[in-house]
């Protein structure tokens, strides 16, 4: 049986090992593009594959997960924009509570509705404090969640929000500038948050070059998530993995 995904995230975090996750939005890839991404993910020993989107309009989600599962041994985690995206074929789910916002549906309401489905699914549940950070443009996730993101220069608000998430029992914090963000989460914000929590810190949104991933990892992100940039250039996976491996060697 596969060890729990969260245990490996936690173990790597405790050892200071930097990890990389690819986000696949099933609306943005076809089968051959997906197979190419998975092939590159395998070749470069990607740590995790996330699947989901703020709004999925096509019908490729279940098939997308099936194809990924058939072609890789890397853990596949759902990163759902809503409870329609729950798919038992994945290994686990980042069960997101949008703690940066004040929309009760996304803090607890939709989780109540999803709870029996999740229980039956057998998915590994990873309770995740999800924080949106303002990024220079109105992203889909901000619009769809009907919440106000944390201003990117308010490191104190971000830090207190992450601390509260940990105190409430979240097992990870995900700071997201949103897919296609103009600006990624600032290094200073990542650094402050990391210094004040002990659970794994996931950071994503708007990371389009190795330098941006390096900034996030060196500021304290345990897992960097990249989606959009790979849809345009799947070969970017290799550059990101080289950067991850350099970050890990520098640390060792
Ligand atoms: C979005 O953090 C993820 O929720 C990834 O963002 O698509 O901009 O890489 P990008």
Tab-separated table of C-alpha atoms in Angstrom, residues 89-242:
chain	number	residue	atom	x	y	z
A	89	UNK	CA	-9.576	7.760	-8.337
A	90	UNK	CA	-7.075	10.348	-7.057
A	91	UNK	CA	-4.849	9.512	-4.091
A	92	UNK	CA	-5.963	12.361	-1.912
A	93	UNK	CA	-7.480	15.799	-1.710
A	94	UNK	CA	-6.315	19.151	-0.421
A	95	UNK	CA	-9.474	19.870	1.528
A	96	UNK	CA	-9.324	23.633	1.257
A	97	UNK	CA	-10.829	25.976	3.785
A	98	UNK	CA	-10.494	29.504	2.403
A	99	UNK	CA	-9.209	31.086	5.598
A	100	UNK	CA	-8.159	34.371	3.953
A	101	UNK	CA	-11.797	35.029	3.060
A	102	UNK	CA	-15.020	35.505	4.959
A	103	UNK	CA	-17.265	33.430	2.741
A	104	UNK	CA	-18.840	30.851	5.072
A	105	UNK	CA	-19.533	28.437	2.205
A	106	UNK	CA	-15.828	28.137	1.476
A	107	UNK	CA	-14.835	28.062	5.120
A	108	UNK	CA	-17.190	25.235	6.139
A	109	UNK	CA	-20.480	25.126	4.180
A	110	UNK	CA	-19.421	23.147	1.126
A	111	UNK	CA	-17.341	20.832	3.331
A	112	UNK	CA	-20.492	19.820	5.210
A	113	UNK	CA	-22.160	18.914	1.924
A	114	UNK	CA	-19.081	17.059	0.699
A	115	UNK	CA	-18.312	15.190	3.935
A	116	UNK	CA	-20.324	11.999	3.248
A	117	UNK	CA	-19.020	11.819	-0.318
A	118	UNK	CA	-15.456	12.267	0.897
A	119	UNK	CA	-15.893	9.619	3.596
A	120	UNK	CA	-17.069	7.090	1.008
A	121	UNK	CA	-14.391	8.043	-1.521
A	122	UNK	CA	-11.506	6.653	0.505
A	123	UNK	CA	-9.446	9.672	-0.540
A	124	UNK	CA	-6.703	10.730	1.829
A	125	UNK	CA	-7.877	14.025	3.270
A	126	UNK	CA	-5.335	16.782	3.801
A	127	UNK	CA	-7.024	19.699	5.623
A	128	UNK	CA	-5.456	22.787	4.098
A	129	UNK	CA	-5.730	26.423	5.118
A	130	UNK	CA	-6.082	28.162	1.771
A	131	UNK	CA	-4.991	31.794	1.567
A	132	UNK	CA	-5.407	34.030	-1.450
A	133	UNK	CA	-2.837	36.784	-1.801
A	134	UNK	CA	-3.532	39.827	-3.960
A	135	UNK	CA	-1.579	39.545	-7.206
A	136	UNK	CA	-2.102	42.592	-9.415
A	137	UNK	CA	-5.144	41.374	-11.300
A	138	UNK	CA	-8.547	39.874	-10.649
A	139	UNK	CA	-7.895	36.131	-10.851
A	140	UNK	CA	-10.565	33.476	-11.452
A	141	UNK	CA	-10.218	32.125	-7.943
A	142	UNK	CA	-10.778	35.550	-6.361
A	143	UNK	CA	-13.827	36.181	-8.514
A	144	UNK	CA	-15.298	32.694	-8.083
A	145	UNK	CA	-14.723	32.650	-4.321
A	146	UNK	CA	-16.346	36.040	-3.828
A	147	UNK	CA	-13.687	36.934	-1.272
A	148	UNK	CA	-11.106	39.670	-0.853
A	149	UNK	CA	-7.511	38.419	-1.069
A	150	UNK	CA	-4.950	39.487	1.522
A	151	UNK	CA	-3.021	42.581	0.283
A	152	UNK	CA	0.398	41.343	-0.833
A	153	UNK	CA	2.301	43.807	1.399
A	154	UNK	CA	0.318	42.969	4.569
A	155	UNK	CA	2.657	40.298	5.857
A	156	UNK	CA	1.215	40.612	9.359
A	157	UNK	CA	-2.287	39.692	8.164
A	158	UNK	CA	-0.943	36.767	6.144
A	159	UNK	CA	1.108	35.557	9.096
A	160	UNK	CA	-1.742	35.766	11.623
A	161	UNK	CA	-4.092	34.041	9.173
A	162	UNK	CA	-1.657	31.156	8.672
A	163	UNK	CA	-1.053	30.895	12.428
A	164	UNK	CA	-4.800	30.757	13.067
A	165	UNK	CA	-5.120	28.055	10.399
A	166	UNK	CA	-2.493	25.937	12.123
A	167	UNK	CA	-4.105	26.506	15.529
A	168	UNK	CA	-7.420	25.342	14.085
A	169	UNK	CA	-5.806	22.064	13.078
A	170	UNK	CA	-5.030	22.573	9.384
A	171	UNK	CA	-2.247	20.230	8.255
A	172	UNK	CA	-0.856	22.554	5.574
A	173	UNK	CA	-1.093	26.168	4.457
A	174	UNK	CA	-1.449	26.990	0.746
A	175	UNK	CA	-0.685	30.607	-0.177
A	176	UNK	CA	-1.938	31.247	-3.674
A	177	UNK	CA	-1.647	34.336	-5.845
A	178	UNK	CA	-4.125	32.592	-8.172
A	179	UNK	CA	-3.572	30.903	-11.500
A	180	UNK	CA	-2.025	33.256	-14.041
A	181	UNK	CA	-1.340	35.882	-11.371
A	182	UNK	CA	0.556	38.947	-12.529
A	183	UNK	CA	2.775	38.779	-9.446
A	184	UNK	CA	3.581	35.669	-7.397
A	185	UNK	CA	3.346	35.716	-3.592
A	186	UNK	CA	6.199	38.011	-2.404
A	187	UNK	CA	9.226	36.337	-0.831
A	188	UNK	CA	8.888	38.508	2.282
A	189	UNK	CA	5.349	37.252	2.904
A	190	UNK	CA	6.436	33.639	2.409
A	191	UNK	CA	9.344	34.153	4.796
A	192	UNK	CA	7.227	35.676	7.566
A	193	UNK	CA	4.545	33.005	7.303
A	194	UNK	CA	7.095	30.175	7.267
A	195	UNK	CA	8.775	31.508	10.396
A	196	UNK	CA	5.502	31.399	12.278
A	197	UNK	CA	4.066	27.987	11.400
A	198	UNK	CA	5.353	24.449	11.692
A	199	UNK	CA	3.107	22.774	9.123
A	200	UNK	CA	4.095	22.450	5.434
A	201	UNK	CA	3.803	25.613	3.360
A	202	UNK	CA	2.599	25.345	-0.238
A	203	UNK	CA	3.022	28.370	-2.531
A	204	UNK	CA	1.718	28.912	-6.052
A	205	UNK	CA	0.272	31.329	-8.561
A	206	UNK	CA	2.090	33.269	-11.265
A	207	UNK	CA	5.369	31.324	-11.128
A	208	UNK	CA	6.638	31.488	-14.723
A	209	UNK	CA	10.411	31.252	-14.448
A	210	UNK	CA	12.970	29.301	-12.438
A	211	UNK	CA	13.979	32.486	-10.598
A	212	UNK	CA	10.454	32.917	-9.222
A	213	UNK	CA	10.430	29.310	-7.999
A	214	UNK	CA	13.851	29.846	-6.412
A	215	UNK	CA	12.590	32.941	-4.567
A	216	UNK	CA	9.623	30.970	-3.195
A	217	UNK	CA	11.720	27.992	-2.087
A	218	UNK	CA	14.474	30.088	-0.559
A	219	UNK	CA	11.927	32.236	1.293
A	220	UNK	CA	10.502	29.089	2.910
A	221	UNK	CA	7.981	27.420	0.612
A	222	UNK	CA	8.107	23.660	1.098
A	223	UNK	CA	6.117	22.921	-2.055
A	224	UNK	CA	6.007	25.211	-5.085
A	225	UNK	CA	3.033	24.733	-7.422
A	226	UNK	CA	3.212	25.581	-11.123
A	227	UNK	CA	0.320	25.251	-13.572
A	228	UNK	CA	-0.259	27.922	-16.197
A	229	UNK	CA	3.351	28.210	-17.379
A	230	UNK	CA	3.506	24.471	-18.083
A	231	UNK	CA	0.394	24.538	-20.223
A	232	UNK	CA	2.295	26.908	-22.507
A	233	UNK	CA	5.650	25.142	-22.276
A	234	UNK	CA	5.677	21.617	-20.753
A	235	UNK	CA	9.490	21.499	-21.066
A	236	UNK	CA	9.612	24.118	-18.295
A	237	UNK	CA	9.145	21.148	-15.903
A	238	UNK	CA	12.764	20.160	-16.494
A	239	UNK	CA	14.094	23.629	-15.654
A	240	UNK	CA	11.973	23.769	-12.514
A	241	UNK	CA	13.190	20.367	-11.370
A	242	UNK	CA	16.818	21.377	-11.929
